[in-house]
Short mmCIF file of C-alpha atoms in Angstrom, two decimals:
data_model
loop_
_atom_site.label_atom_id
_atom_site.label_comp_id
_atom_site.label_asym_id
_atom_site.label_seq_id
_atom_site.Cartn_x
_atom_site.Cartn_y
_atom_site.Cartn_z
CA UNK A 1 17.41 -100.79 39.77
CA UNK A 2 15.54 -103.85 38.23
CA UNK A 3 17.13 -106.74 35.61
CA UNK A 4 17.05 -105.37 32.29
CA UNK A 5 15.61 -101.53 33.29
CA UNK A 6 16.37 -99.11 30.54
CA UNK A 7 17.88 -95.94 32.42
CA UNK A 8 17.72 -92.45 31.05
CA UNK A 9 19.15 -89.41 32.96
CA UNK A 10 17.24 -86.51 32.45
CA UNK A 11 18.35 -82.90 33.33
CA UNK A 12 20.85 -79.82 32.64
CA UNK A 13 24.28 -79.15 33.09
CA UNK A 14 24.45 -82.07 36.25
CA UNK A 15 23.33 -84.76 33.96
CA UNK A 16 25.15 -83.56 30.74
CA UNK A 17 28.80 -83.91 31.64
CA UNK A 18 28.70 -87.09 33.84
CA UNK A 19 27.88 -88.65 30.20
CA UNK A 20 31.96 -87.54 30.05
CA UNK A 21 33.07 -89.02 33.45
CA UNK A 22 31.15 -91.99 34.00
CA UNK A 23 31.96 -91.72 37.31
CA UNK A 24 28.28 -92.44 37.99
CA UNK A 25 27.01 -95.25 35.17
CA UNK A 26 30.60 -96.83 35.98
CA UNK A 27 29.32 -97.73 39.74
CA UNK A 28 25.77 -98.32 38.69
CA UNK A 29 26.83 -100.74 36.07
CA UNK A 30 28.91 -102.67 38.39
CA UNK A 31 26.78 -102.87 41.66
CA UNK A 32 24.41 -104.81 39.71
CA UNK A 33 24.59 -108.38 38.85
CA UNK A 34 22.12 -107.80 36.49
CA UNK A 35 22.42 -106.15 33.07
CA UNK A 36 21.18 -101.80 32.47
CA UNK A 37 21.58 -99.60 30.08
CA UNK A 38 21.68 -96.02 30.43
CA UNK A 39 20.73 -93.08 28.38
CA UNK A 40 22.14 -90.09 28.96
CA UNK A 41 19.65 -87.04 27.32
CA UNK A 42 21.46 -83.91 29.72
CA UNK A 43 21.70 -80.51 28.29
CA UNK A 44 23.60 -78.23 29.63
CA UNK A 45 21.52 -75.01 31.01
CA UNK A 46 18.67 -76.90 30.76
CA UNK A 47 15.26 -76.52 33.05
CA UNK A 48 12.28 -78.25 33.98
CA UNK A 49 10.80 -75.73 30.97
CA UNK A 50 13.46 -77.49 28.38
CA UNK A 51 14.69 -73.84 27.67
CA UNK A 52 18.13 -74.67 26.49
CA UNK A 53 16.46 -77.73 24.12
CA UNK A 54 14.68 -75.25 22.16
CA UNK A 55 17.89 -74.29 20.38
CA UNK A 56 16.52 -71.96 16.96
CA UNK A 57 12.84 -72.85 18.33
CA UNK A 58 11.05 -71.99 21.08
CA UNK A 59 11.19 -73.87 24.62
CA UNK A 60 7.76 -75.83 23.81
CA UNK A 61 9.98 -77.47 20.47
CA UNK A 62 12.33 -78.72 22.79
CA UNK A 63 9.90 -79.90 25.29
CA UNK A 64 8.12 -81.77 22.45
CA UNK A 65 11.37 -82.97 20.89
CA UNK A 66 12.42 -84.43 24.57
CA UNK A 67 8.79 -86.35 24.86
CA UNK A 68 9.26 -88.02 21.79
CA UNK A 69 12.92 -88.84 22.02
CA UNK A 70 12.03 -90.57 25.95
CA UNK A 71 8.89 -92.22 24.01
CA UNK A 72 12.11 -93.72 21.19
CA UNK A 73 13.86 -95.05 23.63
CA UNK A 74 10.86 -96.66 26.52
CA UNK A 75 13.02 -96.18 29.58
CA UNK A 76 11.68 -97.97 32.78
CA UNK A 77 13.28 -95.78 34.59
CA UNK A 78 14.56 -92.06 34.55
CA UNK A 79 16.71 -90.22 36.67
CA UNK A 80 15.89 -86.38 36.96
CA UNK A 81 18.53 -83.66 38.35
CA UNK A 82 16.82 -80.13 37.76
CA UNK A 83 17.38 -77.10 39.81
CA UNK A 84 20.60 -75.69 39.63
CA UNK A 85 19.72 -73.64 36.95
CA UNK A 86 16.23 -72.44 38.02
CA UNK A 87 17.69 -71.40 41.64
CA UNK A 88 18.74 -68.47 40.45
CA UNK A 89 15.75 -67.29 39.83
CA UNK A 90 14.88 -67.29 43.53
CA UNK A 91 11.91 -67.84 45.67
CA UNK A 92 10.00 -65.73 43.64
CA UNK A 93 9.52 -68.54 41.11
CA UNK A 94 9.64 -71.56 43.37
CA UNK A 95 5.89 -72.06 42.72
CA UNK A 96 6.38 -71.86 38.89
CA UNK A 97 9.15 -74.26 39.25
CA UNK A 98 6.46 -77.01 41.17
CA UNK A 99 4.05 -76.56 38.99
CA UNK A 100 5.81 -77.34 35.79
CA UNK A 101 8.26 -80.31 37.61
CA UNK A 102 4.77 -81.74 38.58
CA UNK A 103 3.86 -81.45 34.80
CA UNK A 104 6.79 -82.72 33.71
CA UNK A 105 6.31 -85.92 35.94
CA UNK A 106 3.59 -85.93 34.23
CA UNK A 107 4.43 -86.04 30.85
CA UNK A 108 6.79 -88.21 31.21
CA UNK A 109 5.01 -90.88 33.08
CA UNK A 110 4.34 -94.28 31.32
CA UNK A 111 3.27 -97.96 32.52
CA UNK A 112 5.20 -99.46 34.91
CA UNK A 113 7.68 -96.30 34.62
CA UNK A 114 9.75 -94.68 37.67
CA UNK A 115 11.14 -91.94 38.39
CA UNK A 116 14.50 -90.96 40.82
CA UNK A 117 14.72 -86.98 41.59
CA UNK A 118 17.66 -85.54 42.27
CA UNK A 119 18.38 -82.76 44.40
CA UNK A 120 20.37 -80.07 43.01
CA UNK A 121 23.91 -79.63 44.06
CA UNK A 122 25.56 -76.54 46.49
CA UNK A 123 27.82 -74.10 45.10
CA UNK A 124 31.27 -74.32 46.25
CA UNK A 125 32.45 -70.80 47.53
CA UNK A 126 35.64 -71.74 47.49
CA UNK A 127 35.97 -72.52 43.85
CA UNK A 128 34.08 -69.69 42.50
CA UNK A 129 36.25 -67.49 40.53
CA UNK A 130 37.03 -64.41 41.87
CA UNK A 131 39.30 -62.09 43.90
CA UNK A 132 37.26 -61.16 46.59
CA UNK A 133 36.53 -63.86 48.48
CA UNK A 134 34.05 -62.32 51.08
CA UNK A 135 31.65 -61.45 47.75
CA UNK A 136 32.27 -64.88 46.70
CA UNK A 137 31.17 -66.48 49.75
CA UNK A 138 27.91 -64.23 50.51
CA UNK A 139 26.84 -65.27 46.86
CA UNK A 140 27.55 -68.88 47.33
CA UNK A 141 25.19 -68.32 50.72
CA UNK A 142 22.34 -66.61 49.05
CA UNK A 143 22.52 -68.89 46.43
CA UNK A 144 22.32 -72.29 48.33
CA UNK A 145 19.18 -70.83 50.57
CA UNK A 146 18.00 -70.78 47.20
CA UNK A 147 19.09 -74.72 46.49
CA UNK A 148 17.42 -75.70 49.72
CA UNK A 149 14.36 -74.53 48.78
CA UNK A 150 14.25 -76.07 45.44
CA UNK A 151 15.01 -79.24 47.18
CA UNK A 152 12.38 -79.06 49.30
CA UNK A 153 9.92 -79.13 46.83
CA UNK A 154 11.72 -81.64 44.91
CA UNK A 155 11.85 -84.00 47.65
CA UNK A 156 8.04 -83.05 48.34
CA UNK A 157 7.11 -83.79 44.14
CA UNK A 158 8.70 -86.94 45.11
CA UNK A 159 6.87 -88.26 48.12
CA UNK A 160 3.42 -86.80 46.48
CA UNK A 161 4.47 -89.13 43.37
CA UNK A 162 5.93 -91.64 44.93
CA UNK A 163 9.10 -91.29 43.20
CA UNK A 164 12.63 -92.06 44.90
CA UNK A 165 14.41 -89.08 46.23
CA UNK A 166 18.28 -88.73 46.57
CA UNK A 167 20.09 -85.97 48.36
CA UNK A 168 23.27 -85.29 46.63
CA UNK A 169 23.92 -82.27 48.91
CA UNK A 170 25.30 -83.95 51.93
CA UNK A 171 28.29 -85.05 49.42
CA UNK A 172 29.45 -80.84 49.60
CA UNK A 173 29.44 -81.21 53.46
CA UNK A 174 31.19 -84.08 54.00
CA UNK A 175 33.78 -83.39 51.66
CA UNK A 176 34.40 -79.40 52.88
CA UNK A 177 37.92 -78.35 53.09
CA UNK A 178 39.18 -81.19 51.25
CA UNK A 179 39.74 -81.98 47.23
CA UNK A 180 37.02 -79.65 45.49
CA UNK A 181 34.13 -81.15 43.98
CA UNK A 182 33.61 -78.44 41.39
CA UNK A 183 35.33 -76.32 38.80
CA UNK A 184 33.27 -73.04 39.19
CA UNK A 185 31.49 -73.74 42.44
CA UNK A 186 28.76 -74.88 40.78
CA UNK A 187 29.90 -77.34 38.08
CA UNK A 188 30.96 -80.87 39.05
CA UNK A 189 34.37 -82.13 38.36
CA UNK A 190 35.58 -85.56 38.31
CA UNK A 191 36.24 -85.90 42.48
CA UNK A 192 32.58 -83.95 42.54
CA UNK A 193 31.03 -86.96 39.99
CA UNK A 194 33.31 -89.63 41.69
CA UNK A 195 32.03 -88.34 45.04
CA UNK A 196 28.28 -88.64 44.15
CA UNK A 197 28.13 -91.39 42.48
CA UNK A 198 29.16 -93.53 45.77
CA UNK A 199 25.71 -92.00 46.76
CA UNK A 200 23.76 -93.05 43.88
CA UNK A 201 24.97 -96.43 44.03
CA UNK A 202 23.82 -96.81 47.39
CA UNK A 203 20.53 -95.54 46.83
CA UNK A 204 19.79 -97.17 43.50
CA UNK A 205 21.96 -100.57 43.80
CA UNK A 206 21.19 -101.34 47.19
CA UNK A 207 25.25 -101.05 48.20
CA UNK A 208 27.73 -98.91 48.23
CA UNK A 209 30.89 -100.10 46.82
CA UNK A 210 34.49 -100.43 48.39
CA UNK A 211 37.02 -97.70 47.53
CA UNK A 212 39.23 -99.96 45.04
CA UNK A 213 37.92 -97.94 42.40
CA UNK A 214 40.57 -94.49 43.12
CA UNK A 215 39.35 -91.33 43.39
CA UNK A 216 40.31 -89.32 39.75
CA UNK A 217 42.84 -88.85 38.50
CA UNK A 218 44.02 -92.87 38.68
CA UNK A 219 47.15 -92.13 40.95
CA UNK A 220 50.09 -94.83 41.73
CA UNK A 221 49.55 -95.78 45.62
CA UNK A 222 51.74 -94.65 48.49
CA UNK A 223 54.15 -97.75 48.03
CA UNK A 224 54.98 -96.72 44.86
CA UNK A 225 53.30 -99.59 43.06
CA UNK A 226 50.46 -99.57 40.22
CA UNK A 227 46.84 -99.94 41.26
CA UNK A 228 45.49 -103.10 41.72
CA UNK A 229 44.19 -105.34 38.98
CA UNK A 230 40.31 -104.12 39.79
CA UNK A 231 41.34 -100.27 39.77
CA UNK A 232 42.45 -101.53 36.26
CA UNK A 233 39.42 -103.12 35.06
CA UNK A 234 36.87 -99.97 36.52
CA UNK A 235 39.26 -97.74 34.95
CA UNK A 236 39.07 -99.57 31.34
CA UNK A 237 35.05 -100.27 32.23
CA UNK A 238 34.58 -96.35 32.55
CA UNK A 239 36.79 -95.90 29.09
CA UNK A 240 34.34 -98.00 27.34
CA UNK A 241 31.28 -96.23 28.96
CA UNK A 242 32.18 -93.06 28.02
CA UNK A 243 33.01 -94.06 24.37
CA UNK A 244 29.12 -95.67 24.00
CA UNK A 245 28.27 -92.10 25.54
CA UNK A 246 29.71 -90.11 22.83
CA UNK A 247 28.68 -92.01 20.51
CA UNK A 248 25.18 -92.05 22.10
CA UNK A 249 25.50 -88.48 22.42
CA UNK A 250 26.03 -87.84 18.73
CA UNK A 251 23.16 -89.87 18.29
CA UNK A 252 20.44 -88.11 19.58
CA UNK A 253 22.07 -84.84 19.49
CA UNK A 254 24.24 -83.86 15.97
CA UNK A 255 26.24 -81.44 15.89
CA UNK A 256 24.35 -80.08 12.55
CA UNK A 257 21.22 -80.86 13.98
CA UNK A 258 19.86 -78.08 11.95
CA UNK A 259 20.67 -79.16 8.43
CA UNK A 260 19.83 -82.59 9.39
CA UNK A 261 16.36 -81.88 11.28
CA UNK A 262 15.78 -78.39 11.70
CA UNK A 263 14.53 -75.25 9.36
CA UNK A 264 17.61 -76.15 7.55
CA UNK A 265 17.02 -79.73 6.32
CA UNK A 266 15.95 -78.80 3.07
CA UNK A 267 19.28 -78.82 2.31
CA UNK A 268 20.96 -81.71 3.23
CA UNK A 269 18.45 -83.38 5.47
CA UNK A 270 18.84 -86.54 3.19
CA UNK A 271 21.82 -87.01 5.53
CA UNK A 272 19.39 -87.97 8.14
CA UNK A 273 19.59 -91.44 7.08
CA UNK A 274 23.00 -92.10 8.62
CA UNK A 275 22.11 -91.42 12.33
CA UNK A 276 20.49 -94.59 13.05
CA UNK A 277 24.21 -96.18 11.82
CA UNK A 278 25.33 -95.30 15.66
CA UNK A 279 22.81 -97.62 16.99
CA UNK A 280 24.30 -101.34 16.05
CA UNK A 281 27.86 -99.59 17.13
CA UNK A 282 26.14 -98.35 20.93
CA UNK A 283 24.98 -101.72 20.96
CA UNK A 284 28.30 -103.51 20.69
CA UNK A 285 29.70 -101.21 23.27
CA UNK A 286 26.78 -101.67 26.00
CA UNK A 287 27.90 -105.85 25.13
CA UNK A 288 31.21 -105.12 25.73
CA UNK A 289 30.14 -103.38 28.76
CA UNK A 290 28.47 -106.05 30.15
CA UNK A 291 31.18 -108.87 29.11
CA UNK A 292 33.66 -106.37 31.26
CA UNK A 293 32.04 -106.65 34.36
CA UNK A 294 33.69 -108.75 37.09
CA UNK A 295 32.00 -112.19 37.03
#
């Protein structure tokens, strides 16, 4: 990361719901001595085709609706994390899948821009629901072959674009047998957000930092005592980042996005006018944000 880079993250269910942790922006923000901001634009489901972003429209509404919302905000840079969803669909659309990443590179590309690609993430057979656990681990098998070979050509849209790569899978591996990273097996928790982000702050700060900030749920330490003053101040950092992330989120994305922008804002699209009220409000928070970080 650069001083003063405008960061959006850009993906499906992976991006979506670390805008509720901050168990990744929380690291970012502070491994910097410099001041970022981050956009989070996740959707949950979503693919390289913006299928989920289509909502009552078709996937190309979405797509177009995406374009102009990155072209709003001007990010310098934006982090992608596609594939878990389109791994299910095998090897027999691996090609489709390069093809339209490359054009979404593509699109998206602006001066001076750059781009971070993120693998997907492995499912965790041992949190996928279910009795039989033999099923459950054959499926979590199949479908991390699949996840390897998305990543490949990730990692190769990368290099050919010379975008930065990071490998979020060897987080599964080193953390096997321990605390789960997931809900579902495929769906990060907090430990599976907590967990990655160490990795992201490495690749995109430069340094990783110290364990001070506890893993999630903030737990009292073996002597019995509170958490130290700087487990304090990341935990009340991360509060404030996830507040400017709802807010952010409600932003881009109403809740009655229809009436307000869709087929339906003949009737009370004149309500429009109030969403660009969040944006002095974000802006105090991302302030705040800064003012918070250890000096």
């Amino acid at each position: 990361m650069r001083p003063q880079d405008r960061v959006v993250l850009l993906g499906g269910t992976l991006i979506e719901r670390e805008q509720v942790e901050g168990y990744w922006e929380s690291p970012l923000t502070l491994a910097v001595d410099f001041p970022v901001s981050f956009r989070n634009l996740g959707w949950s489901g979503d693919t390289v085709w913006c299928e989920s972003r289509g909502m009552f429209d078709p996937p190309a509404a979405g797509y177009a609706r995406m374009l102009e919302q990155i072209q709003q905000i001007n990010p310098t840079l934006i982090l992608l994390g596609y594939g878990n969803s389109e791994a299910f669909d095998g090897p027999e659309k691996l090609d489709a899948f390069r093809e339209q990443y490359r054009k979404l590179l593509a699109d998206l590309a602006g001066p001076k821009r750059r781009f971070v690609l993120l693998s997907p993430t492995y499912m965790e057979a041992s949190s996928v629901p279910g009795i039989d656990r033999q099923s459950t681990a054959a499926h979590a098998q199949r479908y991390n072959a699949n996840i390897d070979l998305y990543a490949a050509v990730i990692q190769e849209l990368a290099r050919d674009g010379a975008a930065s790569w990071i490998d979020l899978r060897p987080a599964f591996s080193a953390s096997a047998g321990s605390t789960p990273l997931t809900d579902n097996g495929i769906t990060l928790n907090a430990q599976g957000y907590w967990v990655t982000g160490r990795y992201l702050s490495l690749a995109l700060a430069g340094r990783q930092l110290s364990i001070e900030q506890l893993p999630p749920p903030p737990i009292t330490t073996v002597s019995g005592r509170e958490p130290g003053e700087n487990a304090s101040v990341r935990e009340q950092l991360r509060s404030v980042i996830r507040d400017k992330n709802e807010l952010l989120f409600h932003r881009w994305r109403p809740q009655n996005f229809t009436y307000l922008f869709g087929f339906r804002k003949h009737e009370q699209g004149n309500n429009a006018v109030e969403i660009p009220q969040f944006d002095p409000i974000v802006t105090e928070l991302e302030s705040k944000i800064q003012s918070m970080k250890p000096q």
